[in-house]
Amino acid sequence: MDKYFSQFNITLTEHQKDQFLQYYNLLIEWNSVMNLTAITNFEEVCEKHFADSVSLVKGVDLSICTTLIDVGTGAGFPGIPLKIVFPHLKVTLLDSLNKRVNFLNEVTEKLQLENVTALHGRAEDFARNPAYREKYDICVSRAVANMSTLSEYCLPFVRRGGYFVPYKSQKGLEEIGEAAKAISLLGGAYEKKVEFHLGEEEYRVLFLIDKVKATPKKYPRKAGLPAKEPI
């Protein structure tokens, strides 16, 4: 397990290794009855889910961050690995499928993770709730959506001075240009990209989008519209 994290200059404690192992076992157990991941080999999960999740450290100093929301978290990536490695974070996990939220609650309980909240619902609805709107230092997402749509889901959650950081593959390089209008309209400013390879082959890119002004009240639009009609 260590070799996958070492490329990000992270050294896991024995307790953290045990938490990742428990997480893996729960992932495989639940995956037998519901679709959480197509990747089930232990080494591959360590690299492509666990280590990939914490690659955020290449672009963001998480020691000075307190609150993080993971939009479209699915099986808990990247939110739960980030919480394991940086236990001081207060993490919100948002997913639209209740079965996945039940899984996340079990993981949180079994791993004894504190200050983790799993929410069932859509980003468009929660981002309008004053309890969540513009409350987070960081919003992350590995969700499969184009950057314009993802920006409308995510930027409303970020406080001014915070960051929205989407995890992307090669396709993200095309999407970032197309999303320029949406990012600006939603109160963001594209700061930089951080490119790296996961292991020897897999290309990854993190886009750091700074929240420079408040998101206009009319965004996000009602559920379904950001995906159907991107800004």
PDB file of N, CA, C and O in Angstrom, residues 49 51 59 64 70 88 114 120 170-171 173 199 214 222:
ATOM      1  N   HIS A  49      -8.196   4.193  -6.696  1.00  0.00           N
ATOM      2  CA  HIS A  49      -9.207   4.830  -5.855  1.00  0.00           C
ATOM      3  C   HIS A  49      -8.580   5.533  -4.649  1.00  0.00           C
ATOM      4  O   HIS A  49      -8.769   6.728  -4.457  1.00  0.00           O
ATOM      5  N   ALA A  51      -5.173   6.062  -3.566  1.00  0.00           N
ATOM      6  CA  ALA A  51      -4.087   7.016  -3.806  1.00  0.00           C
ATOM      7  C   ALA A  51      -4.538   8.149  -4.725  1.00  0.00           C
ATOM      8  O   ALA A  51      -4.204   9.315  -4.496  1.00  0.00           O
ATOM      9  N   GLY A  59      -2.006  19.844  -5.365  1.00  0.00           N
ATOM     10  CA  GLY A  59      -2.448  21.192  -5.697  1.00  0.00           C
ATOM     11  C   GLY A  59      -2.906  22.038  -4.530  1.00  0.00           C
ATOM     12  O   GLY A  59      -2.958  23.263  -4.621  1.00  0.00           O
ATOM     13  N   ILE A  64      -4.203  23.550   5.953  1.00  0.00           N
ATOM     14  CA  ILE A  64      -4.843  24.827   6.296  1.00  0.00           C
ATOM     15  C   ILE A  64      -6.321  24.842   5.908  1.00  0.00           C
ATOM     16  O   ILE A  64      -6.973  25.873   5.948  1.00  0.00           O
ATOM     17  N   ASP A  70     -17.590  16.558  -0.902  1.00  0.00           N
ATOM     18  CA  ASP A  70     -17.346  15.699  -2.060  1.00  0.00           C
ATOM     19  C   ASP A  70     -18.685  15.488  -2.761  1.00  0.00           C
ATOM     20  O   ASP A  70     -19.574  14.821  -2.228  1.00  0.00           O
ATOM     21  N   HIS A  88      -8.255  15.725  10.466  1.00  0.00           N
ATOM     22  CA  HIS A  88      -8.777  17.001  10.997  1.00  0.00           C
ATOM     23  C   HIS A  88      -9.899  17.566  10.121  1.00  0.00           C
ATOM     24  O   HIS A  88     -10.649  18.442  10.564  1.00  0.00           O
ATOM     25  N   GLU A 114     -14.815  10.522  12.573  1.00  0.00           N
ATOM     26  CA  GLU A 114     -15.618  11.589  13.179  1.00  0.00           C
ATOM     27  C   GLU A 114     -15.731  12.773  12.222  1.00  0.00           C
ATOM     28  O   GLU A 114     -14.884  12.973  11.353  1.00  0.00           O
ATOM     29  N   HIS A 120     -28.012  12.354   1.370  1.00  0.00           N
ATOM     30  CA  HIS A 120     -28.693  11.799   0.206  1.00  0.00           C
ATOM     31  C   HIS A 120     -29.461  12.909  -0.488  1.00  0.00           C
ATOM     32  O   HIS A 120     -30.353  13.540   0.101  1.00  0.00           O
ATOM     33  N   GLN A 170      -7.580  12.927 -19.327  1.00  0.00           N
ATOM     34  CA  GLN A 170      -7.179  13.693 -20.512  1.00  0.00           C
ATOM     35  C   GLN A 170      -8.304  14.579 -21.061  1.00  0.00           C
ATOM     36  O   GLN A 170      -8.074  15.701 -21.496  1.00  0.00           O
ATOM     37  N   LYS A 171      -9.518  14.079 -21.007  1.00  0.00           N
ATOM     38  CA  LYS A 171     -10.653  14.813 -21.576  1.00  0.00           C
ATOM     39  C   LYS A 171     -10.858  16.174 -20.907  1.00  0.00           C
ATOM     40  O   LYS A 171     -11.395  17.106 -21.504  1.00  0.00           O
ATOM     41  N   LEU A 173      -8.811  18.412 -20.323  1.00  0.00           N
ATOM     42  CA  LEU A 173      -8.060  19.480 -20.984  1.00  0.00           C
ATOM     43  C   LEU A 173      -8.910  20.190 -22.032  1.00  0.00           C
ATOM     44  O   LEU A 173      -8.749  21.393 -22.264  1.00  0.00           O
ATOM     45  N   GLY A 199       0.785   6.151 -11.010  1.00  0.00           N
ATOM     46  CA  GLY A 199       1.623   5.017 -11.374  1.00  0.00           C
ATOM     47  C   GLY A 199       2.455   5.402 -12.585  1.00  0.00           C
ATOM     48  O   GLY A 199       2.914   6.537 -12.706  1.00  0.00           O
ATOM     49  N   ALA A 214     -19.222  35.768  -4.794  1.00  0.00           N
ATOM     50  CA  ALA A 214     -20.397  34.954  -4.465  1.00  0.00           C
ATOM     51  C   ALA A 214     -21.090  34.462  -5.736  1.00  0.00           C
ATOM     52  O   ALA A 214     -21.139  35.157  -6.755  1.00  0.00           O
ATOM     53  N   LYS A 222     -32.652  24.545 -11.302  1.00  0.00           N
ATOM     54  CA  LYS A 222     -33.377  23.411 -10.727  1.00  0.00           C
ATOM     55  C   LYS A 222     -32.778  22.078 -11.189  1.00  0.00           C
ATOM     56  O   LYS A 222     -32.140  21.991 -12.240  1.00  0.00           O
TER      57      LYS A 222
END
